[in-house]
Amino acid sequence: MRTPQEPQTPVFAPKEGKAIGRPIPITLIEYETGLAKEVVRKWEARYGFPCPERDDNGNRLYPAEQVSCLRLIHRLLGTGLRPAKVVGLDLVSLEQLVEKVVYAKTAANEFGHSVMEALKAHDVVALSEHLKAQLNRQGLLLFVTDTVSCLNNIVGDAWFRGEIRVYDEHVYTEIVCDILKEAIRSVENPHGSPRILMTTPPNELHTIGMVSANAVAALNGACCIRLGPQTPAAEIIAAVADYRIDIVGLSFSMAYPRRDAAKFLRDLRSRLDPAVDIWAGGRGVSMARNIDRIFKFSDIHSIKTRISAWRANSKRLDPFTK
């Protein structure tokens, strides 16, 4: 708690120099903000923001303050807000909105603060121990649906405020995924049903959503086969046949362009055996338009319900079921 003598700076105010510096070229915009360059260009045309400068060759350059705005916008979209509500707001308004929407949800999370302290100190041993202890206290399901989802917001928020670097976020992701994979091995059933192939599309590096979905599906008796990230459609189709797959599960992060996600899903659906379901989850598809014969997950809790529905339908279609 602040003392009366402390300056009342906004919680999400950029650090000194955060919005000051050289303009960022479009080739680095995704690395700096988490937003794909296709998305940023689309906003420029639709909302008039951002307003890039141009270099001598006519390539887009984004002023530092606009880059800070884009970071905050990306964070707000992760809470469920739509671009039309936030794109174009000035930096101060975005800071205030992030403080209201995000910080209120996470500031009281003592466990989250412990994790962040270990991450900021680059103490991978303490970070891993904190997470494993929480997993043991909660069990796998609550750890995935409550703790991991909350921590993803906290860690992402810390990156947007400039408190950690991109590589710190990657360290967190790798440790969480390793812990989840180890826990999954204790509950997975290689003879379970349905058989779900899990991966991400090309150019989608984020895997924490896929591994989290794997945990929930395994707890509900499914047999999950992970291909890792960035699998081309042709490889998915071949793997479906070789591994006798019932469902293809795909994870799309917020950084993945919605247009590219829709294109990939339509292409895969047109080439894949109609008997094989396609399930898509993650922020990258949550706000995209519906696609015929593609099931979109609104949240990770929906996996249990969908698996039950698949089993009921499979039993109904089985000619040997009385």
mmCIF file of C-alpha atoms in Angstrom:
data_model
loop_
_atom_site.group_PDB
_atom_site.id
_atom_site.type_symbol
_atom_site.label_atom_id
_atom_site.label_comp_id
_atom_site.label_asym_id
_atom_site.label_seq_id
_atom_site.Cartn_x
_atom_site.Cartn_y
_atom_site.Cartn_z
ATOM 1 C CA MET A 1 0.000 0.000 0.000
ATOM 2 C CA ARG A 2 1.309 3.442 -0.845
ATOM 3 C CA THR A 3 2.138 5.948 1.864
ATOM 4 C CA PRO A 4 0.793 9.490 1.461
ATOM 5 C CA GLN A 5 4.296 10.671 0.588
ATOM 6 C CA GLU A 6 4.684 8.351 -2.407
ATOM 7 C CA PRO A 7 3.966 9.728 -5.868
ATOM 8 C CA GLN A 8 0.645 8.578 -7.253
ATOM 9 C CA THR A 9 1.921 7.248 -10.575
ATOM 10 C CA PRO A 10 -0.411 4.979 -12.508
ATOM 11 C CA VAL A 11 0.185 1.265 -11.966
ATOM 12 C CA PHE A 12 0.531 0.735 -15.685
ATOM 13 C CA ALA A 13 2.497 3.843 -16.540
ATOM 14 C CA PRO A 14 5.397 3.008 -18.841
ATOM 15 C CA LYS A 15 8.819 2.961 -17.258
ATOM 16 C CA GLU A 16 11.057 5.932 -17.899
ATOM 17 C CA GLY A 17 11.981 5.867 -21.554
ATOM 18 C CA LYS A 18 9.307 3.292 -22.410
ATOM 19 C CA ALA A 19 7.551 5.554 -24.885
ATOM 20 C CA ILE A 20 10.735 7.345 -25.914
ATOM 21 C CA GLY A 21 13.098 5.969 -28.501
ATOM 22 C CA ARG A 22 13.526 5.167 -32.142
ATOM 23 C CA PRO A 23 10.493 4.169 -34.203
ATOM 24 C CA ILE A 24 9.948 0.431 -34.579
ATOM 25 C CA PRO A 25 9.894 -1.081 -38.101
ATOM 26 C CA ILE A 26 6.939 -3.254 -39.032
ATOM 27 C CA THR A 27 9.224 -6.297 -39.164
ATOM 28 C CA LEU A 28 9.622 -6.036 -35.365
ATOM 29 C CA ILE A 29 6.079 -5.046 -34.438
ATOM 30 C CA GLU A 30 4.942 -8.550 -33.470
ATOM 31 C CA TYR A 31 8.030 -9.099 -31.304
ATOM 32 C CA GLU A 32 7.516 -5.752 -29.567
ATOM 33 C CA THR A 33 3.731 -5.907 -29.075
ATOM 34 C CA GLY A 34 2.517 -9.486 -29.519
ATOM 35 C CA LEU A 35 0.295 -8.352 -32.415
ATOM 36 C CA ALA A 36 0.783 -9.733 -35.904
ATOM 37 C CA LYS A 37 1.750 -7.130 -38.493
ATOM 38 C CA GLU A 38 -1.294 -8.115 -40.580
ATOM 39 C CA VAL A 39 -3.541 -7.212 -37.653
ATOM 40 C CA VAL A 40 -1.806 -3.873 -37.117
ATOM 41 C CA ARG A 41 -2.134 -2.956 -40.799
ATOM 42 C CA LYS A 42 -5.806 -3.920 -40.746
ATOM 43 C CA TRP A 43 -6.420 -1.618 -37.759
ATOM 44 C CA GLU A 44 -4.620 1.190 -39.567
ATOM 45 C CA ALA A 45 -7.091 0.892 -42.457
ATOM 46 C CA ARG A 46 -10.189 0.314 -40.325
ATOM 47 C CA TYR A 47 -9.644 2.556 -37.289
ATOM 48 C CA GLY A 48 -6.989 5.018 -38.431
ATOM 49 C CA PHE A 49 -4.610 3.732 -35.758
ATOM 50 C CA PRO A 50 -1.732 3.224 -35.538
ATOM 51 C CA CYS A 51 -0.391 6.054 -37.689
ATOM 52 C CA PRO A 52 3.055 4.915 -38.810
ATOM 53 C CA GLU A 53 5.765 7.078 -40.213
ATOM 54 C CA ARG A 54 7.660 5.984 -43.315
ATOM 55 C CA ASP A 55 11.362 5.414 -43.878
ATOM 56 C CA ASP A 56 13.229 6.370 -47.053
ATOM 57 C CA ASN A 57 12.016 3.201 -48.752
ATOM 58 C CA GLY A 58 8.380 3.769 -47.812
ATOM 59 C CA ASN A 59 8.305 1.078 -45.117
ATOM 60 C CA ARG A 60 6.223 1.621 -41.992
ATOM 61 C CA LEU A 61 7.905 2.887 -38.811
ATOM 62 C CA TYR A 62 5.889 2.991 -35.569
ATOM 63 C CA PRO A 63 6.657 5.735 -33.014
ATOM 64 C CA ALA A 64 7.509 4.468 -29.521
ATOM 65 C CA GLU A 65 4.320 5.845 -27.942
ATOM 66 C CA GLN A 66 2.175 4.047 -30.490
ATOM 67 C CA VAL A 67 4.087 0.835 -29.768
ATOM 68 C CA SER A 68 3.290 1.290 -26.062
ATOM 69 C CA CYS A 69 -0.382 1.745 -26.963
ATOM 70 C CA LEU A 70 -0.331 -1.415 -29.048
ATOM 71 C CA ARG A 71 1.127 -3.391 -26.131
ATOM 72 C CA LEU A 72 -1.693 -2.225 -23.877
ATOM 73 C CA ILE A 73 -4.322 -2.891 -26.536
ATOM 74 C CA HIS A 74 -3.045 -6.439 -26.925
ATOM 75 C CA ARG A 75 -3.311 -6.899 -23.169
ATOM 76 C CA LEU A 76 -6.897 -5.615 -23.129
ATOM 77 C CA LEU A 77 -7.926 -7.874 -25.994
ATOM 78 C CA GLY A 78 -6.696 -10.761 -23.874
ATOM 79 C CA THR A 79 -9.373 -9.901 -21.298
ATOM 80 C CA GLY A 80 -12.143 -10.216 -23.875
ATOM 81 C CA LEU A 81 -12.531 -6.614 -25.035
ATOM 82 C CA ARG A 82 -13.039 -6.080 -28.758
ATOM 83 C CA PRO A 83 -10.723 -3.965 -30.921
ATOM 84 C CA ALA A 84 -13.441 -1.401 -31.657
ATOM 85 C CA LYS A 85 -13.565 -0.542 -27.938
ATOM 86 C CA VAL A 86 -9.856 0.119 -27.460
ATOM 87 C CA VAL A 87 -8.019 0.727 -30.738
ATOM 88 C CA GLY A 88 -7.339 4.442 -31.068
ATOM 89 C CA LEU A 89 -7.524 5.330 -27.373
ATOM 90 C CA ASP A 90 -4.640 7.485 -26.163
ATOM 91 C CA LEU A 91 -1.903 6.088 -23.948
ATOM 92 C CA VAL A 92 -3.260 7.518 -20.685
ATOM 93 C CA SER A 93 -6.765 6.174 -21.344
ATOM 94 C CA LEU A 94 -5.347 2.744 -22.164
ATOM 95 C CA GLU A 95 -3.249 2.721 -18.990
ATOM 96 C CA GLN A 96 -6.297 3.574 -16.894
ATOM 97 C CA LEU A 97 -8.414 0.927 -18.607
ATOM 98 C CA VAL A 98 -5.765 -1.761 -18.159
ATOM 99 C CA GLU A 99 -5.451 -0.861 -14.491
ATOM 100 C CA LYS A 100 -9.204 -1.142 -14.071
ATOM 101 C CA VAL A 101 -9.747 -4.320 -16.095
ATOM 102 C CA VAL A 102 -6.574 -6.311 -15.464
ATOM 103 C CA TYR A 103 -4.878 -5.159 -12.304
ATOM 104 C CA ALA A 104 -8.031 -5.456 -10.201
ATOM 105 C CA LYS A 105 -8.179 -9.148 -11.085
ATOM 106 C CA THR A 106 -4.599 -9.985 -10.242
ATOM 107 C CA ALA A 107 -3.275 -7.572 -7.614
ATOM 108 C CA ALA A 108 -4.536 -9.674 -4.687
ATOM 109 C CA ASN A 109 -3.103 -12.910 -6.003
ATOM 110 C CA GLU A 110 -0.322 -13.662 -3.521
ATOM 111 C CA PHE A 111 0.725 -16.790 -5.325
ATOM 112 C CA GLY A 112 1.025 -14.840 -8.546
ATOM 113 C CA HIS A 113 3.268 -12.328 -6.826
ATOM 114 C CA SER A 114 5.498 -15.145 -5.548
ATOM 115 C CA VAL A 115 5.813 -16.525 -9.038
ATOM 116 C CA MET A 116 6.611 -13.089 -10.436
ATOM 117 C CA GLU A 117 9.266 -12.447 -7.827
ATOM 118 C CA ALA A 118 11.015 -15.688 -8.779
ATOM 119 C CA LEU A 119 10.712 -14.888 -12.476
ATOM 120 C CA LYS A 120 12.076 -11.357 -12.070
ATOM 121 C CA ALA A 121 14.982 -12.755 -10.041
ATOM 122 C CA HIS A 122 15.642 -15.291 -12.809
ATOM 123 C CA ASP A 123 15.402 -18.018 -10.178
ATOM 124 C CA VAL A 124 14.183 -20.975 -12.220
ATOM 125 C CA VAL A 125 14.475 -23.350 -9.249
ATOM 126 C CA ALA A 126 12.176 -21.267 -7.059
ATOM 127 C CA LEU A 127 9.802 -20.684 -9.966
ATOM 128 C CA SER A 128 9.516 -24.407 -10.620
ATOM 129 C CA GLU A 129 9.083 -25.220 -6.920
ATOM 130 C CA HIS A 130 6.293 -22.635 -6.524
ATOM 131 C CA LEU A 131 4.412 -24.076 -9.485
ATOM 132 C CA LYS A 132 4.850 -27.706 -8.473
ATOM 133 C CA ALA A 133 3.693 -26.965 -4.925
ATOM 134 C CA GLN A 134 0.587 -25.233 -6.250
ATOM 135 C CA LEU A 135 -0.126 -28.180 -8.535
ATOM 136 C CA ASN A 136 0.113 -30.549 -5.560
ATOM 137 C CA ARG A 137 -2.236 -28.353 -3.515
ATOM 138 C CA GLN A 138 -4.856 -27.910 -6.204
ATOM 139 C CA GLY A 139 -4.683 -31.001 -8.352
ATOM 140 C CA LEU A 140 -4.217 -30.907 -12.115
ATOM 141 C CA LEU A 141 -7.669 -29.665 -13.147
ATOM 142 C CA LEU A 142 -7.796 -26.605 -10.885
ATOM 143 C CA PHE A 143 -4.142 -25.881 -11.530
ATOM 144 C CA VAL A 144 -4.834 -25.660 -15.267
ATOM 145 C CA THR A 145 -8.212 -23.924 -15.251
ATOM 146 C CA ASP A 146 -7.567 -21.478 -12.397
ATOM 147 C CA THR A 147 -3.861 -21.011 -11.709
ATOM 148 C CA VAL A 148 -2.295 -21.292 -15.155
ATOM 149 C CA SER A 149 -4.938 -19.143 -16.829
ATOM 150 C CA CYS A 150 -4.487 -16.458 -14.149
ATOM 151 C CA LEU A 151 -0.687 -16.629 -14.277
ATOM 152 C CA ASN A 152 -0.724 -16.235 -18.055
ATOM 153 C CA ASN A 153 -2.472 -12.888 -17.534
ATOM 154 C CA ILE A 154 -0.083 -11.811 -14.780
ATOM 155 C CA VAL A 155 3.048 -12.715 -16.743
ATOM 156 C CA GLY A 156 1.728 -11.129 -19.921
ATOM 157 C CA ASP A 157 0.809 -8.012 -17.986
ATOM 158 C CA ALA A 158 4.301 -7.781 -16.493
ATOM 159 C CA TRP A 159 5.798 -7.946 -19.956
ATOM 160 C CA PHE A 160 3.535 -5.130 -21.186
ATOM 161 C CA ARG A 161 4.648 -2.976 -18.250
ATOM 162 C CA GLY A 162 8.276 -3.630 -19.114
ATOM 163 C CA GLU A 163 8.995 -5.483 -15.864
ATOM 164 C CA ILE A 164 10.219 -8.642 -17.623
ATOM 165 C CA ARG A 165 11.716 -9.422 -21.016
ATOM 166 C CA VAL A 166 10.384 -11.642 -23.773
ATOM 167 C CA TYR A 167 12.832 -14.372 -22.780
ATOM 168 C CA ASP A 168 11.474 -14.287 -19.207
ATOM 169 C CA GLU A 169 8.001 -15.005 -20.571
ATOM 170 C CA HIS A 170 9.451 -17.875 -22.601
ATOM 171 C CA VAL A 171 11.132 -19.319 -19.497
ATOM 172 C CA TYR A 172 7.812 -19.207 -17.643
ATOM 173 C CA THR A 173 6.007 -20.904 -20.532
ATOM 174 C CA GLU A 174 8.575 -23.686 -20.839
ATOM 175 C CA ILE A 175 8.539 -24.443 -17.113
ATOM 176 C CA VAL A 176 4.735 -24.519 -16.965
ATOM 177 C CA CYS A 177 4.554 -26.772 -20.029
ATOM 178 C CA ASP A 178 7.177 -29.142 -18.593
ATOM 179 C CA ILE A 179 5.259 -29.396 -15.303
ATOM 180 C CA LEU A 180 1.965 -29.970 -17.096
ATOM 181 C CA LYS A 181 3.434 -32.642 -19.369
ATOM 182 C CA GLU A 182 4.836 -34.494 -16.374
ATOM 183 C CA ALA A 183 1.460 -34.341 -14.614
ATOM 184 C CA ILE A 184 -0.352 -35.465 -17.765
ATOM 185 C CA ARG A 185 1.750 -38.623 -17.915
ATOM 186 C CA SER A 186 0.294 -39.714 -14.591
ATOM 187 C CA VAL A 187 -3.317 -39.505 -15.816
ATOM 188 C CA GLU A 188 -3.167 -40.164 -19.559
ATOM 189 C CA ASN A 189 -4.771 -43.267 -20.985
ATOM 190 C CA PRO A 190 -3.179 -44.532 -24.244
ATOM 191 C CA HIS A 191 -6.336 -46.570 -24.859
ATOM 192 C CA GLY A 192 -8.720 -43.694 -24.108
ATOM 193 C CA SER A 193 -11.379 -42.281 -26.359
ATOM 194 C CA PRO A 194 -11.692 -40.089 -28.317
ATOM 195 C CA ARG A 195 -8.236 -40.017 -29.859
ATOM 196 C CA ILE A 196 -7.255 -36.350 -30.199
ATOM 197 C CA LEU A 197 -4.345 -35.056 -32.265
ATOM 198 C CA MET A 198 -3.074 -31.777 -30.789
ATOM 199 C CA THR A 199 -0.913 -29.193 -32.495
ATOM 200 C CA THR A 200 -0.737 -25.578 -33.693
ATOM 201 C CA PRO A 201 -0.769 -24.294 -37.291
ATOM 202 C CA PRO A 202 2.337 -23.048 -39.111
ATOM 203 C CA ASN A 203 3.771 -19.831 -37.627
ATOM 204 C CA GLU A 204 2.042 -20.443 -34.268
ATOM 205 C CA LEU A 205 4.811 -20.962 -31.711
ATOM 206 C CA HIS A 206 2.717 -20.679 -28.540
ATOM 207 C CA THR A 207 2.045 -24.098 -27.010
ATOM 208 C CA ILE A 208 0.811 -23.412 -23.483
ATOM 209 C CA GLY A 209 -2.826 -23.411 -24.638
ATOM 210 C CA MET A 210 -2.369 -26.736 -26.405
ATOM 211 C CA VAL A 211 -0.745 -28.388 -23.386
ATOM 212 C CA SER A 212 -3.407 -27.004 -21.038
ATOM 213 C CA ALA A 213 -6.142 -28.425 -23.275
ATOM 214 C CA ASN A 214 -4.273 -31.729 -23.325
ATOM 215 C CA ALA A 215 -4.410 -31.850 -19.527
ATOM 216 C CA VAL A 216 -8.176 -31.289 -19.369
ATOM 217 C CA ALA A 217 -8.854 -33.794 -22.161
ATOM 218 C CA ALA A 218 -6.660 -36.446 -20.530
ATOM 219 C CA LEU A 219 -8.446 -35.971 -17.210
ATOM 220 C CA ASN A 220 -11.670 -36.710 -19.072
ATOM 221 C CA GLY A 221 -10.415 -39.994 -20.481
ATOM 222 C CA ALA A 222 -9.290 -38.929 -23.956
ATOM 223 C CA CYS A 223 -6.138 -40.227 -25.605
ATOM 224 C CA CYS A 224 -4.135 -37.183 -26.690
ATOM 225 C CA ILE A 225 -1.253 -37.240 -29.161
ATOM 226 C CA ARG A 226 0.759 -34.017 -29.376
ATOM 227 C CA LEU A 227 2.660 -33.168 -32.546
ATOM 228 C CA GLY A 228 4.210 -30.035 -31.089
ATOM 229 C CA PRO A 229 3.771 -26.627 -32.740
ATOM 230 C CA GLN A 230 3.650 -25.497 -36.375
ATOM 231 C CA THR A 231 2.334 -28.535 -38.208
ATOM 232 C CA PRO A 232 1.383 -28.071 -41.893
ATOM 233 C CA ALA A 233 -2.046 -29.251 -42.978
ATOM 234 C CA ALA A 234 -0.612 -32.069 -45.107
ATOM 235 C CA GLU A 235 1.246 -33.491 -42.109
ATOM 236 C CA ILE A 236 -1.863 -33.267 -39.922
ATOM 237 C CA ILE A 237 -3.883 -35.172 -42.515
ATOM 238 C CA ALA A 238 -1.247 -37.902 -42.791
ATOM 239 C CA ALA A 239 -0.941 -38.209 -39.006
ATOM 240 C CA VAL A 240 -4.729 -38.509 -38.645
ATOM 241 C CA ALA A 241 -4.688 -41.629 -40.810
ATOM 242 C CA ASP A 242 -1.605 -43.209 -39.230
ATOM 243 C CA TYR A 243 -2.673 -42.609 -35.627
ATOM 244 C CA ARG A 244 -6.379 -43.407 -36.165
ATOM 245 C CA ILE A 245 -7.454 -39.964 -34.963
ATOM 246 C CA ASP A 246 -11.037 -38.982 -34.142
ATOM 247 C CA ILE A 247 -10.465 -35.271 -33.497
ATOM 248 C CA VAL A 248 -7.871 -32.691 -34.514
ATOM 249 C CA GLY A 249 -7.353 -30.089 -31.777
ATOM 250 C CA LEU A 250 -5.707 -26.795 -32.765
ATOM 251 C CA SER A 251 -4.611 -23.905 -30.544
ATOM 252 C CA PHE A 252 -4.411 -20.291 -31.768
ATOM 253 C CA SER A 253 -2.946 -17.545 -29.574
ATOM 254 C CA MET A 254 -3.998 -13.897 -29.677
ATOM 255 C CA ALA A 255 -0.924 -13.108 -31.778
ATOM 256 C CA TYR A 256 -2.174 -15.323 -34.605
ATOM 257 C CA PRO A 257 -4.054 -13.352 -37.298
ATOM 258 C CA ARG A 258 -7.747 -14.271 -37.338
ATOM 259 C CA ARG A 259 -7.843 -14.208 -41.126
ATOM 260 C CA ASP A 260 -4.972 -16.700 -41.330
ATOM 261 C CA ALA A 261 -6.613 -18.905 -38.705
ATOM 262 C CA ALA A 262 -9.869 -19.005 -40.673
ATOM 263 C CA LYS A 263 -8.037 -19.743 -43.909
ATOM 264 C CA PHE A 264 -6.057 -22.583 -42.344
ATOM 265 C CA LEU A 265 -9.143 -24.122 -40.743
ATOM 266 C CA ARG A 266 -11.180 -23.962 -43.951
ATOM 267 C CA ASP A 267 -8.360 -25.525 -45.943
ATOM 268 C CA LEU A 268 -7.846 -28.298 -43.400
ATOM 269 C CA ARG A 269 -11.582 -28.989 -43.192
ATOM 270 C CA SER A 270 -11.889 -29.289 -46.960
ATOM 271 C CA ARG A 271 -9.057 -31.824 -47.133
ATOM 272 C CA LEU A 272 -9.670 -33.847 -43.987
ATOM 273 C CA ASP A 273 -11.954 -36.885 -43.720
ATOM 274 C CA PRO A 274 -15.428 -35.514 -42.840
ATOM 275 C CA ALA A 275 -15.703 -38.138 -40.093
ATOM 276 C CA VAL A 276 -12.845 -36.451 -38.206
ATOM 277 C CA ASP A 277 -13.837 -33.478 -36.044
ATOM 278 C CA ILE A 278 -11.790 -30.280 -35.874
ATOM 279 C CA TRP A 279 -11.739 -28.428 -32.555
ATOM 280 C CA ALA A 280 -10.143 -24.971 -32.362
ATOM 281 C CA GLY A 281 -9.425 -22.956 -29.229
ATOM 282 C CA GLY A 282 -7.543 -19.908 -28.025
ATOM 283 C CA ARG A 283 -7.842 -16.148 -28.360
ATOM 284 C CA GLY A 284 -6.819 -16.323 -31.999
ATOM 285 C CA VAL A 285 -10.163 -17.880 -32.961
ATOM 286 C CA SER A 286 -12.421 -16.796 -30.091
ATOM 287 C CA MET A 287 -13.594 -13.674 -31.937
ATOM 288 C CA ALA A 288 -13.374 -15.098 -35.465
ATOM 289 C CA ARG A 289 -16.452 -15.916 -37.480
ATOM 290 C CA ASN A 290 -17.885 -19.399 -37.233
ATOM 291 C CA ILE A 291 -16.774 -21.914 -39.849
ATOM 292 C CA ASP A 292 -18.909 -24.846 -40.949
ATOM 293 C CA ARG A 293 -17.984 -28.138 -39.291
ATOM 294 C CA ILE A 294 -15.422 -26.504 -36.985
ATOM 295 C CA PHE A 295 -16.102 -26.437 -33.239
ATOM 296 C CA LYS A 296 -14.676 -23.385 -31.486
ATOM 297 C CA PHE A 297 -14.024 -23.489 -27.745
ATOM 298 C CA SER A 298 -15.060 -20.424 -25.810
ATOM 299 C CA ASP A 299 -12.948 -21.541 -22.839
ATOM 300 C CA ILE A 300 -11.043 -24.550 -21.584
ATOM 301 C CA HIS A 301 -13.938 -25.657 -19.377
ATOM 302 C CA SER A 302 -15.909 -26.531 -22.531
ATOM 303 C CA ILE A 303 -13.619 -29.454 -23.318
ATOM 304 C CA LYS A 304 -15.300 -31.794 -20.829
ATOM 305 C CA THR A 305 -18.769 -31.043 -22.195
ATOM 306 C CA ARG A 306 -17.630 -31.461 -25.786
ATOM 307 C CA ILE A 307 -15.961 -34.809 -25.094
ATOM 308 C CA SER A 308 -19.150 -36.067 -23.463
ATOM 309 C CA ALA A 309 -21.174 -34.904 -26.480
ATOM 310 C CA TRP A 310 -18.755 -36.621 -28.863
ATOM 311 C CA ARG A 311 -19.057 -39.896 -26.974
ATOM 312 C CA ALA A 312 -22.853 -39.711 -26.917
ATOM 313 C CA ASN A 313 -22.957 -39.062 -30.656
ATOM 314 C CA SER A 314 -20.413 -41.795 -31.367
ATOM 315 C CA LYS A 315 -22.477 -44.295 -29.378
ATOM 316 C CA ARG A 316 -25.636 -43.271 -31.204
ATOM 317 C CA LEU A 317 -23.980 -43.818 -34.596
ATOM 318 C CA ASP A 318 -22.443 -47.182 -33.685
ATOM 319 C CA PRO A 319 -24.572 -49.858 -35.444
ATOM 320 C CA PHE A 320 -23.546 -52.453 -32.860
ATOM 321 C CA THR A 321 -24.783 -50.360 -29.918
ATOM 322 C CA LYS A 322 -28.155 -51.457 -28.602
#
